[in-house]
Amino acid sequence: MRTEMVPHLQSSLSLWRLTLDSELVFAGDAGTTEASRPSLRRGIEWSNRYIPHNWLLVDFDVSVSRAQFTGSDRPWRAPIFQARSDRVASLGVTVKDLGPGRGPCMRATSARGL
């Protein structure tokens, strides 16, 4: 779902689901990846782009997801993935060229697991 109801703000909300027949997992002892059990991933993402002035752009995104093995030998104990980032937020600010003598475009970006 996408909206531009608020002036100068583009906002979208996405719900997603992904079913995989086999999940690649990292085998630390061998230093490689190997095929594992089937998995189910699902989540929600909220993306925002705000342009209050023609020289300023602000991006803000939030993502929440869940990943779980589904084809366990013991279905009642299908674990949630241990090494994961299930909540992530990012913020970016762009200041465009402000004119002669004020310098070029500047950008700052930050992302963090919550």
mmCIF file of C-alpha atoms in Angstrom:
data_model
loop_
_atom_site.group_PDB
_atom_site.id
_atom_site.type_symbol
_atom_site.label_atom_id
_atom_site.label_comp_id
_atom_site.label_asym_id
_atom_site.label_seq_id
_atom_site.Cartn_x
_atom_site.Cartn_y
_atom_site.Cartn_z
ATOM 1 C CA MET A 1 0.000 0.000 0.000
ATOM 2 C CA ARG A 2 1.403 3.416 -0.972
ATOM 3 C CA THR A 3 0.148 6.892 -0.099
ATOM 4 C CA GLU A 4 0.992 10.544 -0.618
ATOM 5 C CA MET A 5 -1.816 11.900 1.594
ATOM 6 C CA VAL A 6 0.614 13.971 3.689
ATOM 7 C CA PRO A 7 2.169 16.807 1.646
ATOM 8 C CA HIS A 8 5.792 16.110 0.594
ATOM 9 C CA LEU A 9 5.706 12.578 2.095
ATOM 10 C CA GLN A 10 5.641 9.325 0.138
ATOM 11 C CA SER A 11 4.922 6.390 2.440
ATOM 12 C CA SER A 12 4.451 2.692 1.689
ATOM 13 C CA LEU A 13 3.611 -0.352 3.780
ATOM 14 C CA SER A 14 4.380 -3.891 2.606
ATOM 15 C CA LEU A 15 3.438 -7.254 4.082
ATOM 16 C CA TRP A 16 5.339 -10.245 2.723
ATOM 17 C CA ARG A 17 5.686 -13.999 3.108
ATOM 18 C CA LEU A 18 8.292 -16.357 1.641
ATOM 19 C CA THR A 19 8.242 -20.158 1.796
ATOM 20 C CA LEU A 20 11.512 -21.902 0.891
ATOM 21 C CA ASP A 21 11.991 -25.623 0.204
ATOM 22 C CA SER A 22 15.537 -25.470 1.572
ATOM 23 C CA GLU A 23 17.365 -22.859 3.622
ATOM 24 C CA LEU A 24 21.106 -22.292 3.136
ATOM 25 C CA VAL A 25 22.907 -22.180 6.474
ATOM 26 C CA PHE A 26 26.544 -21.416 7.271
ATOM 27 C CA ALA A 27 28.602 -24.400 8.457
ATOM 28 C CA GLY A 28 31.276 -22.748 10.602
ATOM 29 C CA ASP A 29 33.613 -25.752 10.837
ATOM 30 C CA ALA A 30 33.744 -26.175 7.057
ATOM 31 C CA GLY A 31 33.527 -22.442 6.256
ATOM 32 C CA THR A 32 30.824 -23.049 3.647
ATOM 33 C CA THR A 33 27.059 -23.012 3.316
ATOM 34 C CA GLU A 34 24.921 -26.117 3.120
ATOM 35 C CA ALA A 35 21.288 -26.900 2.382
ATOM 36 C CA SER A 36 19.085 -27.315 5.428
ATOM 37 C CA ARG A 37 15.405 -27.740 6.233
ATOM 38 C CA PRO A 38 12.502 -25.822 4.653
ATOM 39 C CA SER A 39 11.668 -22.454 6.158
ATOM 40 C CA LEU A 40 8.983 -19.798 6.367
ATOM 41 C CA ARG A 41 9.834 -16.091 6.402
ATOM 42 C CA ARG A 42 7.335 -13.286 6.848
ATOM 43 C CA GLY A 43 7.468 -9.631 7.694
ATOM 44 C CA ILE A 44 6.321 -6.057 7.338
ATOM 45 C CA GLU A 45 8.197 -3.071 5.897
ATOM 46 C CA TRP A 46 7.375 0.624 6.218
ATOM 47 C CA SER A 47 9.233 3.020 3.885
ATOM 48 C CA ASN A 48 9.068 6.811 3.952
ATOM 49 C CA ARG A 49 10.537 9.528 1.756
ATOM 50 C CA TYR A 50 10.031 13.110 2.926
ATOM 51 C CA ILE A 51 11.008 16.115 0.790
ATOM 52 C CA PRO A 52 10.198 19.261 2.831
ATOM 53 C CA HIS A 53 12.327 21.530 0.566
ATOM 54 C CA ASN A 54 13.780 21.108 -2.926
ATOM 55 C CA TRP A 55 17.260 20.887 -1.341
ATOM 56 C CA LEU A 56 16.451 18.424 1.485
ATOM 57 C CA LEU A 57 15.433 14.738 1.319
ATOM 58 C CA VAL A 58 14.860 12.457 4.335
ATOM 59 C CA ASP A 59 14.435 8.662 4.051
ATOM 60 C CA PHE A 60 13.194 6.564 6.980
ATOM 61 C CA ASP A 61 12.571 2.808 6.788
ATOM 62 C CA VAL A 62 11.563 0.180 9.362
ATOM 63 C CA SER A 63 11.465 -3.578 8.802
ATOM 64 C CA VAL A 64 10.269 -6.350 11.115
ATOM 65 C CA SER A 65 10.537 -9.982 10.052
ATOM 66 C CA ARG A 66 10.408 -13.523 11.388
ATOM 67 C CA ALA A 67 12.141 -16.614 10.025
ATOM 68 C CA GLN A 68 11.430 -20.148 11.194
ATOM 69 C CA PHE A 69 12.336 -23.663 10.084
ATOM 70 C CA THR A 70 9.228 -25.625 9.066
ATOM 71 C CA GLY A 71 10.367 -29.126 8.081
ATOM 72 C CA SER A 72 11.812 -30.253 11.392
ATOM 73 C CA ASP A 73 12.080 -33.897 12.401
ATOM 74 C CA ARG A 74 10.258 -32.716 15.516
ATOM 75 C CA PRO A 75 7.646 -30.237 14.219
ATOM 76 C CA TRP A 76 6.704 -29.084 17.710
ATOM 77 C CA ARG A 77 10.274 -27.784 18.133
ATOM 78 C CA ALA A 78 10.894 -25.993 14.821
ATOM 79 C CA PRO A 79 13.269 -23.287 16.066
ATOM 80 C CA ILE A 80 13.346 -19.667 15.079
ATOM 81 C CA PHE A 81 16.629 -18.780 13.357
ATOM 82 C CA GLN A 82 19.298 -17.983 15.941
ATOM 83 C CA ALA A 83 21.508 -15.579 13.938
ATOM 84 C CA ARG A 84 19.100 -12.990 12.641
ATOM 85 C CA SER A 85 18.220 -9.320 12.523
ATOM 86 C CA ASP A 86 14.462 -9.335 12.946
ATOM 87 C CA ARG A 87 14.045 -5.575 13.466
ATOM 88 C CA VAL A 88 15.946 -2.978 11.446
ATOM 89 C CA ALA A 89 15.539 0.785 11.064
ATOM 90 C CA SER A 90 17.429 3.115 8.747
ATOM 91 C CA LEU A 91 17.569 6.873 8.348
ATOM 92 C CA GLY A 92 19.116 8.828 5.496
ATOM 93 C CA VAL A 93 19.391 12.580 4.956
ATOM 94 C CA THR A 94 20.453 14.210 1.692
ATOM 95 C CA VAL A 95 21.216 17.920 1.370
ATOM 96 C CA LYS A 96 21.445 18.912 -2.301
ATOM 97 C CA ASP A 97 23.579 21.665 -3.789
ATOM 98 C CA LEU A 98 22.663 24.887 -1.989
ATOM 99 C CA GLY A 99 24.260 27.161 -4.573
ATOM 100 C CA PRO A 100 27.646 28.710 -5.392
ATOM 101 C CA GLY A 101 30.175 28.604 -2.578
ATOM 102 C CA ARG A 102 28.083 26.314 -0.372
ATOM 103 C CA GLY A 103 29.532 22.983 -1.437
ATOM 104 C CA PRO A 104 28.205 19.883 -3.237
ATOM 105 C CA CYS A 105 25.571 17.386 -2.190
ATOM 106 C CA MET A 106 25.987 15.925 1.319
ATOM 107 C CA ARG A 107 24.567 12.595 2.486
ATOM 108 C CA ALA A 108 24.332 10.895 5.845
ATOM 109 C CA THR A 109 22.960 7.400 6.379
ATOM 110 C CA SER A 110 22.486 5.239 9.444
ATOM 111 C CA ALA A 111 21.034 1.752 9.934
ATOM 112 C CA ARG A 112 20.513 -0.068 13.193
ATOM 113 C CA GLY A 113 19.051 -3.317 14.414
ATOM 114 C CA LEU A 114 16.426 -2.659 17.071
#
